[in-house]
mmCIF file of C-alpha atoms in Angstrom:
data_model
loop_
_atom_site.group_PDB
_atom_site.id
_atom_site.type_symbol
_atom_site.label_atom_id
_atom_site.label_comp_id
_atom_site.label_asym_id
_atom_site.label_seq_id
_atom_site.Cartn_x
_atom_site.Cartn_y
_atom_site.Cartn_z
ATOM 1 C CA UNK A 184 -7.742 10.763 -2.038
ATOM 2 C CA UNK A 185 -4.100 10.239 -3.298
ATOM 3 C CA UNK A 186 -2.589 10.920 -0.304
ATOM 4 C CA UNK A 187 -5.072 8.033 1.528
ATOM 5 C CA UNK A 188 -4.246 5.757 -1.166
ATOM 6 C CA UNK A 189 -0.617 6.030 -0.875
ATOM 7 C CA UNK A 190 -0.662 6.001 2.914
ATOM 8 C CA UNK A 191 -2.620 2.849 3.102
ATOM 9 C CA UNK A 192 0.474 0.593 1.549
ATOM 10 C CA UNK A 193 2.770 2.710 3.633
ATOM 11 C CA UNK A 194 1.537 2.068 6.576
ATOM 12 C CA UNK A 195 1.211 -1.153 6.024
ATOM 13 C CA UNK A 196 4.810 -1.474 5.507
ATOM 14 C CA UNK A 197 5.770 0.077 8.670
ATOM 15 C CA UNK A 198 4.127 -2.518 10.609
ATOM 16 C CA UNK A 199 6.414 -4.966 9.449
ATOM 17 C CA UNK A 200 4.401 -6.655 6.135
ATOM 18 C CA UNK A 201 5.912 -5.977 2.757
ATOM 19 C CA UNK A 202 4.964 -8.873 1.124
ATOM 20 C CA UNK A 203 1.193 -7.238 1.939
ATOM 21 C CA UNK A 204 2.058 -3.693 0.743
ATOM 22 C CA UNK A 205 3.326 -5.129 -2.738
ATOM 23 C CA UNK A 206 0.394 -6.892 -3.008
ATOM 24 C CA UNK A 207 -1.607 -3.255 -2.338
ATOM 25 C CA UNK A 208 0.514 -1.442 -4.324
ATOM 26 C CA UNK A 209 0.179 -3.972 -6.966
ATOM 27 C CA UNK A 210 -3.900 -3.326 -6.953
ATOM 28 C CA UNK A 211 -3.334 0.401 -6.845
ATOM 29 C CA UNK A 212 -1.375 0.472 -10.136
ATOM 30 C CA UNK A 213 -3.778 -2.070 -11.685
ATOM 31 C CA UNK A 214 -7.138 0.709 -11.005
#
């Protein structure tokens, strides 16, 4: 499931919303 956790943020990034893959990162690291 790593590789689904990491790719969620990712993609999110490539659509163009950072600000939204910080904050997804950010909850990733906190669990």
């Amino acid at each position: 499931g790593s590789v689904v956790v990491r790719d969620v943020p990712f993609r999110t990034f490539v659509l163009g919303n950072p600000a939204r893959s910080i904050s997804k990162n950010d909850f990733w690291k906190k669990q």
